[in-house]
XYZ file of C-alpha atoms in Angstrom:
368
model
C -24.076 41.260 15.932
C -23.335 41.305 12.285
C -22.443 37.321 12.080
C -24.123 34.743 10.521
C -21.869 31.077 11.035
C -18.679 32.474 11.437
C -19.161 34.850 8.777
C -18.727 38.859 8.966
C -21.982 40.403 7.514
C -22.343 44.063 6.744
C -22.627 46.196 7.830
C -19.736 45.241 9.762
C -18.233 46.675 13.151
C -15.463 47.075 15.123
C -17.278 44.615 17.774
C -17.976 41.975 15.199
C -14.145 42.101 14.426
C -13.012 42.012 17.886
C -15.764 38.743 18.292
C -14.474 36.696 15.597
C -10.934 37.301 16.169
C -11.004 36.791 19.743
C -8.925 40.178 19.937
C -9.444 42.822 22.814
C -7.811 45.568 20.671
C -10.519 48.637 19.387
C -7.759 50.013 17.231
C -8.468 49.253 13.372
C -5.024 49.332 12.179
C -4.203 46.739 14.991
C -7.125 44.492 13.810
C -6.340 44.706 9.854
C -2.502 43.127 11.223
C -3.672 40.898 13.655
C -2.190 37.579 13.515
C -5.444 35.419 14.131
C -6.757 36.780 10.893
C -6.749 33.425 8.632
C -5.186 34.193 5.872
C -7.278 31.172 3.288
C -10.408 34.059 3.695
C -11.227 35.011 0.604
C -11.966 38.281 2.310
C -9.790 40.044 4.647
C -7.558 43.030 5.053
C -4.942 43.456 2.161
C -3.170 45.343 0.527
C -4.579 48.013 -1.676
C -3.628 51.522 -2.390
C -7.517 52.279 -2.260
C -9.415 54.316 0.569
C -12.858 52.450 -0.337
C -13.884 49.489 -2.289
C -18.268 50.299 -2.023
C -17.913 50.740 -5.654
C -17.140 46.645 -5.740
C -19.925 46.272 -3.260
C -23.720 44.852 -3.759
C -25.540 46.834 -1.539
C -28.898 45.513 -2.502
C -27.804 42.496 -1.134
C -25.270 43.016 1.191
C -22.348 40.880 -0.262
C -19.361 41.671 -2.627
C -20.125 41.492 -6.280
C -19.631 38.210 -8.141
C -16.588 40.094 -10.126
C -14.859 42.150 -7.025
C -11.197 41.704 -7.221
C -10.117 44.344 -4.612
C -9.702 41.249 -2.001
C -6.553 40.104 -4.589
C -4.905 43.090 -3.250
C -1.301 44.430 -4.523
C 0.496 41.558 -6.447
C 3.927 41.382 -3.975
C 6.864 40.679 -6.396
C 4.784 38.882 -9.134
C 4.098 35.903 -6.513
C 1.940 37.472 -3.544
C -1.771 38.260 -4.512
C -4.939 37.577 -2.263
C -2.853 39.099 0.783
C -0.273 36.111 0.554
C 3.208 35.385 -0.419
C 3.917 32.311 -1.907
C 7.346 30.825 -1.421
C 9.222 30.355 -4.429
C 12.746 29.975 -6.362
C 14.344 30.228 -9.895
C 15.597 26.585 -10.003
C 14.379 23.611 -8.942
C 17.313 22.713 -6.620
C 17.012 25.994 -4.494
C 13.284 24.964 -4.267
C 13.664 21.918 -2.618
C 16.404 23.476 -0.238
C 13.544 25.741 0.789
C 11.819 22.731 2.049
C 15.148 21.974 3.733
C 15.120 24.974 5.627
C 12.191 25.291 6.584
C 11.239 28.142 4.629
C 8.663 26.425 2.064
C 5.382 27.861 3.850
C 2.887 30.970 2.165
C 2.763 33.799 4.385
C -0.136 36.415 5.084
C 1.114 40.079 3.791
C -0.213 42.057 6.704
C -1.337 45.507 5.437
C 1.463 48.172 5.643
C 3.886 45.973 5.948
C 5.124 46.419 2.337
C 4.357 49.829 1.613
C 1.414 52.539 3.355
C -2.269 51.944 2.072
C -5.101 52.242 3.845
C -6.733 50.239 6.553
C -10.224 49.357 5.667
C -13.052 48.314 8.111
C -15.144 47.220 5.150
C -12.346 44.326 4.203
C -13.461 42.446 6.741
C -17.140 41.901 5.131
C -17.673 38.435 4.055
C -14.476 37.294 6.111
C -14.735 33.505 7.233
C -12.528 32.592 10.276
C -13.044 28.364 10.008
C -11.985 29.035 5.909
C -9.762 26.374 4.790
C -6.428 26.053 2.065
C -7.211 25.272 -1.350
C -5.817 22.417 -1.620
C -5.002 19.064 0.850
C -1.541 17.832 1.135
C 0.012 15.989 -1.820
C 0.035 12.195 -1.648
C 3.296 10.489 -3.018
C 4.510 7.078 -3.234
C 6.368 5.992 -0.936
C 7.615 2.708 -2.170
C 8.494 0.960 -5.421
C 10.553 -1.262 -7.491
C 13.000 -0.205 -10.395
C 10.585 -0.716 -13.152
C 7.916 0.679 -11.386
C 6.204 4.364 -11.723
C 6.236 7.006 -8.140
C 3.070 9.120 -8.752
C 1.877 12.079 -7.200
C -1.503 13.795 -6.916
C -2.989 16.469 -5.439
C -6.854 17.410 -3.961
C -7.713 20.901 -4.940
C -10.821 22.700 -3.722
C -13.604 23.310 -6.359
C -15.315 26.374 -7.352
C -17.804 28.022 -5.376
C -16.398 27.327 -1.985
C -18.663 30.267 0.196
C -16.210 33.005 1.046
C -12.927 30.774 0.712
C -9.746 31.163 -1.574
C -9.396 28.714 -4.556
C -6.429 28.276 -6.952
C -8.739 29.833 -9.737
C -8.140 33.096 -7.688
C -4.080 33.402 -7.609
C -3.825 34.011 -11.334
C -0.898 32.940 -12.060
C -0.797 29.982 -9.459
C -3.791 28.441 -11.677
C -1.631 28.305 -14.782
C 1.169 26.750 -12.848
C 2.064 22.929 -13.352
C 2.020 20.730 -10.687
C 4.958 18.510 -10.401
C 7.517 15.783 -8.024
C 10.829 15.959 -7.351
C 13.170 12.936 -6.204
C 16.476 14.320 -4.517
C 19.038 10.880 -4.273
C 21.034 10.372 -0.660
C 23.906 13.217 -2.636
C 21.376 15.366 -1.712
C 20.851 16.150 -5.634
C 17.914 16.497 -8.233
C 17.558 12.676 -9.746
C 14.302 12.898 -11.215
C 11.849 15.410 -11.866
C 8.862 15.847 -13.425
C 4.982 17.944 -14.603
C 1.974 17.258 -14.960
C 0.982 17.949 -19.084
C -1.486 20.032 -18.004
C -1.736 23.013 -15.719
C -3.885 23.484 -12.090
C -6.765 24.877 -13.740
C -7.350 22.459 -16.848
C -7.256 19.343 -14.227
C -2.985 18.832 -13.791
C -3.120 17.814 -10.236
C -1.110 14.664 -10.499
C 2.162 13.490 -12.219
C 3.479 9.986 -12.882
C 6.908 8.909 -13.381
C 7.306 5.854 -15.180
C 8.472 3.970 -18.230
C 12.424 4.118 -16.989
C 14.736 2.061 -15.137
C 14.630 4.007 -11.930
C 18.262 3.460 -9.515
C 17.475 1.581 -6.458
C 18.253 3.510 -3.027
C 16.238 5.833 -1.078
C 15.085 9.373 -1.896
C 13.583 12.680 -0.994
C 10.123 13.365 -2.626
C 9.845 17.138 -3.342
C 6.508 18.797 -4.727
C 5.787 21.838 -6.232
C 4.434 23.937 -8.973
C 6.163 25.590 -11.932
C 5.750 27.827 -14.349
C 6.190 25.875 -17.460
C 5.309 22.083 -18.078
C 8.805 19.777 -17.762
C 8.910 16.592 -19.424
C 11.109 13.515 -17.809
C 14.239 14.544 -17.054
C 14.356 17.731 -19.534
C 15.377 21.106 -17.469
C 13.202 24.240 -19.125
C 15.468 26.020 -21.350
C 13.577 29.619 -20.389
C 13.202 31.424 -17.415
C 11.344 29.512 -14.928
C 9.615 29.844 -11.389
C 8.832 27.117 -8.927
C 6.673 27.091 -6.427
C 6.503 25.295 -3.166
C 3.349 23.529 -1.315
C 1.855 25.378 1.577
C 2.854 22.582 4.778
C 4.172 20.071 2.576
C 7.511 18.191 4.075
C 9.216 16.380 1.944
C 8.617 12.422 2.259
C 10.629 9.357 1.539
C 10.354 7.121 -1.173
C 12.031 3.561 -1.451
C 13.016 2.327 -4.677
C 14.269 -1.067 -4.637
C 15.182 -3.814 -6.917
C 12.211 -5.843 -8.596
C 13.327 -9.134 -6.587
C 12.786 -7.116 -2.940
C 9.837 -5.884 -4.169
C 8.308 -8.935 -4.854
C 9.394 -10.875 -1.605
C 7.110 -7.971 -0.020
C 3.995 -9.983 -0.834
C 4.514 -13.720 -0.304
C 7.216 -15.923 1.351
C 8.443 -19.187 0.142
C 10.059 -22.437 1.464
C 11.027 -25.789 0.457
C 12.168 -28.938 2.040
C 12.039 -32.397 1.774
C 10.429 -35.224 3.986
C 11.337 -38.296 5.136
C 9.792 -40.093 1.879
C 12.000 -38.188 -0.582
C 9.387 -35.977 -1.356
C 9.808 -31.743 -1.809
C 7.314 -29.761 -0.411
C 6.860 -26.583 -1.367
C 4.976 -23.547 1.121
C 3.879 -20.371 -0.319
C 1.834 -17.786 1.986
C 0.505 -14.504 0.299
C 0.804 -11.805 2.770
C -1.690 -9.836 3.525
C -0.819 -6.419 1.667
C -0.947 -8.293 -1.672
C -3.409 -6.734 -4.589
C -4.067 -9.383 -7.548
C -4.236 -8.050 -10.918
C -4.150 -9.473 -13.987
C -0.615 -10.317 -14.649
C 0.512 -11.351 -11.100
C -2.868 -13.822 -10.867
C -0.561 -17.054 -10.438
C 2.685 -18.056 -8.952
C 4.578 -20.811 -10.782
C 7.013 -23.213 -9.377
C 9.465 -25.578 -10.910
C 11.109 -28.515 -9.462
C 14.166 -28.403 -11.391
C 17.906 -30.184 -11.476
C 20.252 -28.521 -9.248
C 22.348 -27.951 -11.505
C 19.820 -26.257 -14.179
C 20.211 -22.287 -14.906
C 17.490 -20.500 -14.110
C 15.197 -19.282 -16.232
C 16.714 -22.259 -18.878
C 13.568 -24.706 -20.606
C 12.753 -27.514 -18.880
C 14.665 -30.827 -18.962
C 13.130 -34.291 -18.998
C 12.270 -35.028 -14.779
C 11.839 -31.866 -14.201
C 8.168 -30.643 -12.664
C 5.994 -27.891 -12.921
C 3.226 -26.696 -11.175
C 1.158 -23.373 -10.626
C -0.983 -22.102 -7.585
C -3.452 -20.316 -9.686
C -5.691 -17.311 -8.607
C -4.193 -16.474 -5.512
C -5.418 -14.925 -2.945
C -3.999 -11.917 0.100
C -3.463 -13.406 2.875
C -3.484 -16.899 1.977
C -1.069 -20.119 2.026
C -0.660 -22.943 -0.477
C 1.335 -26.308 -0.824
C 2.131 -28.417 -3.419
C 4.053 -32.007 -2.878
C 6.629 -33.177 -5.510
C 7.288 -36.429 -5.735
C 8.505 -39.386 -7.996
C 12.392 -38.025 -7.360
C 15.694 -39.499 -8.472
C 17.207 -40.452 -5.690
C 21.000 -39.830 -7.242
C 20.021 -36.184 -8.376
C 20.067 -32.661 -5.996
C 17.088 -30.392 -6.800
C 16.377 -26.968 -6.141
C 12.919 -24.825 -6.698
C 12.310 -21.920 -9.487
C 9.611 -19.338 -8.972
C 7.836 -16.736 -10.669
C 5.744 -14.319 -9.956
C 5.059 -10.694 -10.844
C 7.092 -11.341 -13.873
C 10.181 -11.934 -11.959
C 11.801 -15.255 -11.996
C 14.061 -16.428 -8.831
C 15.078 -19.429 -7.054
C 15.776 -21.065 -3.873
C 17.605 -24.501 -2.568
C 15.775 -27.395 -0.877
C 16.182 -28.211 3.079
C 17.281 -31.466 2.919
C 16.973 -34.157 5.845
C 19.612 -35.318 7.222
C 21.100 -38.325 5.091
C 21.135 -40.484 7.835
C 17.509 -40.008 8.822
C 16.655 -40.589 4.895
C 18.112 -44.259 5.417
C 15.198 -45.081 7.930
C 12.418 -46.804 6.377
């Protein structure tokens, strides 16, 4: 047998074929279309209006020269080359609608099905049945708040991967850029945007940021075009996009800076039976300190007092400094007037907010 882990040696035979494809079928033809062949081989039946491709061939040492380019096959309508057709669309909308449908996956061009060209026995040197995609499914944000960024990346498989397709081999599809979508509840294009830089010179990721995004929830879309798009700005030439192989599209939550922030901590205040306000703060668990959301500030201020407004005279401060996930604090104020109403101003992660003061019951206050 002509395999060496999982890999199709030469000379190769009908046999070794049959073996790694866990067909029963003898016929060639049937082999070169068989569905089990995994189409992320580098090499595999495609194809090629060519009877032989020995003159691509090291026979010294029985592998396919470092520059053989038969296994790119025919290019199928300027999008399909290594034996597969990449979905794609002339606008971005009709894009994401293939991920709609259903339609957004590459598919393997099975030889003959396009137009009659040989079947070749010899394609199936160097094939690799455990090969794996080029790339691992995107990673998007899935929540954030209106001044916030949604950022996308992408893992792409390096060079030199034994006998597997990388990006570098598509051509075109390595001088693509890689970019996210956001389609609103309408069902229409918000936001888009692409990476500066295409596949090949590092672009695998793309951040939006720097705007006021609207709050509500949203479709995240990704794909790869042939042009770089900045914020917002539709290309004013012809353009092709290009989905994901098995990307769905995922949600993203953009919500005001206020629910944002109550996702990390809660707050209460009340008062006790010595006139006092005490003030609770737990840190939840999912918090991440950096340096400009390090403290959370609280006022005691007049009830009356607009927030955000300086300080008036018997009015406190205090600050819970370097806080910590998962965490609670308390701080007492005391040294109240008993004729004035209070209420409690926050901040934290910039945002300023307040809340009102559980009061006892009047009549329990008179107990001394």
């Amino acid at each position: 047998m002509s395999i060496i882990n999982g890999i199709i040696q030469a000379p190769v035979s009908i046999a070794d074929v049959r073996t790694v494809l866990g067909e029963t079928s003898n016929d060639l033809a049937t082999l070169c279309k068989s569905e089990k062949i995994n189409m992320w081989a580098k090499f595999k039946p495609v194809e090629l209006n060519k009877p032989f491709t020995s003159d691509e061939f090291d026979f010294e040492n029985r592998k396919w020269r470092d520059n053989a380019t038969w296994f790119k096959g025919a290019d199928f309508e300027g999008v399909g080359i290594c034996g597969i057709k990449i979905a794609h669309s002339s606008t971005l909308q009709s894009l994401t609608e293939l991920y709609d449908k259903g339609q957004s996956n590459w598919s393997r061009v099975k030889v003959g099905s396009t137009f009659a060209c040989p079947y070749r026995l010899s394609d199936f040197v160097g094939y690799k049945h455990a090969a794996t995609a080029p790339f691992k499914r995107p990673f998007v944000t899935s929540k954030t708040n209106e001044n916030g960024s949604v950022f996308a990346t992408m893992m792409i498989k390096s060079l030199g991967t034994e006998n597997e397709l990388t990006l570098q081999e598509f051509g075109k599809l390595s001088e693509a850029y890689f970019g996210l979508a956001l389609k609103n509840a309408a069902g229409q294009i918000a936001y888009f945007k692409t990476s500066d830089k295409p596949l090949k010179d590092g672009g695998t990721s793309v951040e939006m940021q720097g705007m006021i995004f609207a709050t509500g929830s949203y479709k995240a879309y990704i794909f790869l075009c042939s042009r770089a798009l900045a914020f917002n700005i539709p290309p004013v030439q012809a353009t092709t996009y290009y989905t994901i192989h098995d990307f769905r599209p995922s949600a993203v939550e953009i919500v005001s800076d206020a629910q944002q922030m109550h996702d990390y901590f809660s707050i209460k205040a009340r008062e006790d039976i010595r006139g006092r306000v005490i003030v609770e703060v737990e840190i939840k668990d999912n918090y991440v300190r950096t340096s400009n959301n390090e403290n959370f500030y609280i006022i005691l201020r007049f009830a009356t007092s607009e927030l955000g407004s300086p300080m008036l005279v018997g009015e406190q401060a205090f600050t819970f400094t370097d806080i910590e996930a998962g965490t609670k604090y308390t701080h007492i104020f005391s040294g109240l007037k008993a004729e004035q109403r209070y209420k409690i101003e926050y901040t934290f992660m910039t945002v300023t907010q307040e809340i009102y003061i559980i009061e006892l019951n009047p009549f329990i206050n008179q107990l001394k």
